[in-house]
Coordinates of C-alpha atoms in Angstrom, one line a residue:
S30 CA 18.1 106.5 72.6
P31 CA 21.8 105.5 72.4
A32 CA 22.5 107.7 75.4
E33 CA 20.6 105.2 77.5
R34 CA 22.5 102.1 76.1
V35 CA 25.7 100.3 77.1
L36 CA 28.0 98.0 75.2
L37 CA 29.3 95.0 77.0
L38 CA 32.4 93.3 75.5
S39 CA 34.3 90.3 76.6
H40 CA 37.9 91.1 77.2
C41 CA 38.9 87.8 75.6
L42 CA 38.4 89.5 72.2
R43 CA 41.6 91.6 72.8
P44 CA 44.9 90.5 71.2
S45 CA 46.4 88.8 74.3
Q46 CA 50.0 89.3 73.3
T47 CA 50.0 92.9 72.2
C48 CA 47.1 94.6 74.0
P49 CA 48.3 97.6 76.0
G50 CA 45.1 97.9 78.0
K51 CA 45.1 97.5 81.7
L52 CA 42.6 95.6 83.8
S53 CA 40.8 97.6 86.5
K54 CA 37.8 97.0 88.8
R55 CA 35.6 98.3 86.0
G56 CA 37.1 96.2 83.2
L57 CA 39.8 96.6 80.6
V58 CA 40.8 100.2 80.1
C59 CA 42.0 101.0 76.6
P60 CA 44.7 103.7 76.6
E61 CA 43.5 106.9 74.8
D62 CA 46.6 106.8 72.6
C63 CA 46.2 103.0 71.8
R64 CA 47.8 102.1 68.5
E65 CA 46.6 98.5 68.5
D66 CA 44.1 98.0 65.7
C67 CA 41.7 95.5 67.3
V68 CA 38.1 94.6 67.3
V69 CA 37.6 95.7 70.9
G70 CA 38.9 99.2 70.2
R71 CA 36.8 99.5 67.0
L72 CA 33.6 98.3 68.6
R73 CA 34.2 100.5 71.7
L74 CA 34.8 103.6 69.5
A75 CA 31.7 102.8 67.4
A76 CA 29.5 102.7 70.5
L77 CA 31.0 105.9 71.9
A78 CA 30.6 107.7 68.5
A79 CA 27.0 106.6 68.4
G80 CA 26.5 108.2 71.8
Y81 CA 26.3 105.2 74.1
K82 CA 26.2 105.8 77.9
G83 CA 29.1 103.5 78.4
V84 CA 31.3 100.6 77.3
C85 CA 32.4 97.8 79.7
I86 CA 35.2 95.5 78.5
A87 CA 34.5 92.9 81.1
S88 CA 36.9 90.1 82.4
G89 CA 33.8 88.0 83.2
G90 CA 30.1 87.9 83.5
A91 CA 30.0 89.1 87.2
M92 CA 31.8 92.3 86.2
A93 CA 29.4 93.0 83.3
I94 CA 26.4 92.4 85.5
K95 CA 27.8 94.8 88.2
Y96 CA 28.3 97.4 85.5
V97 CA 24.7 97.0 84.3
A98 CA 23.4 97.2 87.9
E99 CA 25.4 100.5 88.5
L100 CA 24.4 102.2 85.2
R101 CA 20.9 100.9 84.8
P102 CA 20.8 101.2 81.0
R103 CA 17.6 101.1 79.0
G104 CA 19.3 99.0 76.3
I105 CA 22.2 96.6 76.2
V106 CA 24.4 95.2 73.4
A107 CA 26.4 92.3 74.6
V108 CA 29.3 90.5 72.8
A109 CA 30.5 87.3 74.5
C110 CA 30.5 83.5 74.4
H111 CA 27.2 81.7 74.5
K112 CA 27.6 80.7 78.2
E113 CA 28.3 84.3 79.4
L114 CA 25.5 85.6 77.2
A115 CA 23.0 83.1 78.6
E116 CA 24.0 83.8 82.2
G117 CA 24.1 87.6 81.6
V118 CA 20.6 87.7 80.1
E119 CA 19.2 85.7 83.0
A120 CA 20.9 88.0 85.5
V121 CA 19.6 91.2 83.8
L122 CA 16.1 89.8 83.7
G123 CA 16.4 88.9 87.3
M124 CA 17.3 92.5 88.2
A125 CA 14.0 93.9 86.9
P126 CA 11.1 94.1 89.4
D127 CA 8.9 92.8 86.5
P128 CA 10.3 90.9 83.5
G129 CA 8.5 93.4 81.2
E130 CA 10.7 96.2 82.7
A131 CA 14.0 94.6 81.8
P132 CA 16.0 96.5 79.2
P133 CA 16.1 95.0 75.7
I134 CA 19.3 93.1 75.2
V135 CA 20.9 92.5 71.7
V136 CA 23.3 89.6 71.9
V137 CA 26.2 89.0 69.5
P138 CA 27.8 85.6 70.1
L139 CA 31.5 85.0 69.6
T140 CA 32.3 83.1 66.4
R141 CA 35.3 81.5 68.0
D142 CA 35.3 80.7 71.8
G143 CA 38.2 79.8 74.0
C144 CA 38.6 82.6 76.5
V145 CA 41.8 84.0 74.8
D146 CA 42.1 85.7 71.4
T147 CA 38.4 84.9 70.6
E148 CA 36.6 86.3 67.5
V149 CA 33.3 87.9 66.6
D150 CA 31.6 88.8 63.3
E151 CA 32.6 92.4 63.5
A152 CA 30.0 93.5 60.9
Q153 CA 27.2 91.9 62.9
A154 CA 28.5 93.6 66.1
L155 CA 28.7 97.0 64.4
A156 CA 25.1 96.5 63.0
A157 CA 23.9 95.7 66.5
I158 CA 25.6 98.8 68.0
A159 CA 24.0 101.0 65.2
L160 CA 20.5 99.7 65.7
G161 CA 18.1 102.6 66.0
C162 CA 20.9 105.2 65.9
T163 CA 20.6 108.2 63.7
G164 CA 23.3 110.5 62.4
Q165 CA 26.8 109.2 62.3
A166 CA 26.8 105.5 61.3
A167 CA 28.6 103.3 63.8
G168 CA 32.1 102.5 62.5
A169 CA 32.2 105.6 60.2

């Protein structure tokens, strides 16, 4: 169920020069009235519209892992660079008392790395968010 899933996004996807979001202890917080048309906002809204339990726009892997530890989702969609994805999957698997009890993780690697103004295949990310969701299509 989407209500048991979380979306983890790397904050490096945001437009570094124009993003009005503020970093907090729980990640980047997009303003409700944000006028910036960016992939972070579009993916965040798609997950929320699909009924996801939460979205964390993390400034690093440790923050994303802490978020997962707090919310204990039953499914995760993660968008980040290969390094952060590998470390994150390993950490989530390590949290489960038994590897078979770890939540399924769908990973979407960045198409351009670099820690600032990175890119992702947005259609691939939206498809991952929509997996198994019924009703309103993600991004619609």
